[in-house]
C-alpha positions as CSV (number, residue, x, y, z in Angstrom):
1,M,-17.5,-36.7,24.8
2,N,-14.0,-35.8,24.1
3,R,-12.6,-35.3,20.6
4,D,-10.9,-38.8,20.4
5,K,-14.1,-40.6,21.1
6,L,-16.0,-38.5,18.5
7,T,-13.3,-39.3,15.9
8,R,-13.6,-43.0,16.6
9,L,-17.4,-42.9,16.5
10,F,-17.3,-41.0,13.2
11,A,-14.8,-43.4,11.7
12,F,-16.9,-46.4,12.8
13,L,-20.1,-44.9,11.3
14,A,-18.3,-44.0,8.1
15,M,-16.9,-47.6,7.6
16,T,-20.3,-49.1,8.5
17,L,-22.1,-46.9,5.9
18,A,-19.4,-47.6,3.3
19,G,-19.9,-51.4,3.9
20,F,-23.7,-51.1,3.5
21,Y,-23.2,-49.1,0.4
22,L,-20.9,-51.7,-1.1
23,L,-23.2,-54.5,-0.2
24,L,-26.2,-52.8,-1.7
25,S,-24.3,-51.8,-4.9
26,L,-23.1,-55.4,-5.4
27,W,-26.6,-56.8,-4.6
28,A,-28.2,-54.6,-7.1
29,Q,-26.1,-55.9,-10.0
30,P,-27.8,-58.5,-12.1
31,D,-24.8,-60.9,-12.0
32,F,-24.5,-60.9,-8.2
33,P,-24.1,-64.5,-7.1
34,L,-27.0,-65.5,-5.0
35,P,-27.2,-68.8,-3.2
36,S,-29.1,-71.5,-5.1
37,F,-31.8,-73.4,-3.3
38,Q,-32.8,-75.7,-6.1
39,V,-34.0,-79.1,-5.0
40,P,-33.6,-82.0,-7.4
41,V,-36.9,-83.6,-8.4
42,A,-37.4,-87.1,-9.6
43,V,-39.0,-87.5,-13.0
44,D,-40.6,-90.7,-14.2
45,G,-39.5,-92.6,-11.1
46,E,-35.8,-92.2,-11.9
47,P,-33.7,-91.7,-8.8
48,V,-32.2,-88.2,-8.5
49,T,-28.4,-88.2,-8.0
50,Q,-25.8,-85.6,-7.7
51,P,-22.3,-86.2,-9.2
52,G,-20.0,-87.7,-6.7
53,K,-22.8,-88.6,-4.3
54,P,-23.9,-92.3,-4.5
55,I,-27.6,-92.9,-3.7
56,G,-26.6,-96.1,-1.9
57,P,-24.1,-98.9,-1.9
58,V,-22.5,-99.5,-5.3
59,N,-21.6,-103.0,-6.4
60,P,-18.7,-102.7,-8.9
61,N,-19.7,-106.1,-10.4
62,T,-23.3,-105.1,-11.3
63,A,-23.4,-101.3,-11.4
64,S,-23.9,-99.4,-14.6
65,P,-21.3,-96.9,-15.7
66,E,-23.7,-94.1,-14.6
67,E,-23.9,-95.6,-11.1
68,L,-20.2,-96.0,-10.9
69,E,-19.7,-92.3,-11.9
70,T,-21.6,-91.3,-8.7
71,L,-18.6,-92.6,-6.7
72,P,-16.1,-89.9,-5.7
73,G,-13.2,-89.6,-8.1
74,I,-14.8,-91.9,-10.7
75,G,-15.5,-90.3,-14.0
76,P,-16.8,-91.8,-17.3
77,V,-13.4,-93.2,-18.3
78,L,-12.7,-95.0,-15.0
79,A,-16.3,-96.2,-14.9
80,Q,-15.9,-97.9,-18.3
81,R,-12.6,-99.4,-17.3
82,I,-14.3,-101.0,-14.2
83,V,-17.0,-102.4,-16.5
84,D,-14.4,-103.7,-18.9
85,A,-12.3,-105.3,-16.1
86,R,-15.2,-107.0,-14.4
87,Q,-16.0,-108.9,-17.6
88,S,-12.9,-111.0,-17.3
89,I,-12.6,-111.4,-13.5
90,P,-15.3,-110.3,-11.0
91,F,-14.3,-108.2,-8.1
92,T,-14.4,-110.0,-4.8
93,A,-12.7,-107.5,-2.5
94,P,-12.0,-103.8,-2.6
95,E,-8.3,-104.4,-3.3
96,D,-9.3,-106.0,-6.6
97,L,-10.2,-102.6,-8.0
98,L,-6.5,-101.6,-7.7
99,Q,-6.0,-103.7,-10.9
100,V,-8.0,-101.2,-12.8
101,E,-5.8,-98.7,-14.5
102,G,-6.3,-95.2,-12.9
103,I,-7.5,-96.5,-9.5
104,G,-4.9,-96.2,-6.8
105,E,-4.8,-96.3,-3.1
106,K,-6.2,-92.8,-2.7
107,T,-9.1,-93.3,-5.0
108,L,-9.9,-96.7,-3.4
109,E,-9.9,-95.0,0.0
110,K,-12.4,-92.4,-1.2
111,I,-14.8,-94.9,-2.7
112,L,-14.5,-97.7,-0.1
113,P,-17.4,-96.5,2.1
114,Y,-19.8,-96.8,-0.8
115,L,-18.7,-100.2,-2.1
116,V,-20.5,-103.5,-1.7
117,F,-19.4,-106.8,-3.2
118,S,-22.4,-109.1,-2.6
119,E,-26.0,-108.3,-1.9
120,G,-26.6,-106.8,1.5
121,E,-22.9,-106.7,2.5
122,G,-20.9,-103.5,2.7
123,A,-17.1,-103.1,2.2
């Protein structure tokens, strides 16, 4: 081997060892972020939901505020506005939700795949 190849080999080994040392030193720290593999478990027969992930089609005319909050972009305030709005006029089409303050075209586009307006029918 010539001197240039030995220099490259030494540099490669040094960088590899430095990388392993850095990885091990970070891993040994108690606050090192490890991936979480927690699985939600149902308790007392209640469905397990994750924020922003509806468990099924959501009917804005009958859904509870908690169910509405599973829709992407819908928080507690918007959920309550939907509940309040449906008491005066029921929603018959997705576009009706645009009358709710805080729901615009972008929000409607995000929640559209999860909406249903009558039993067994998707939006």
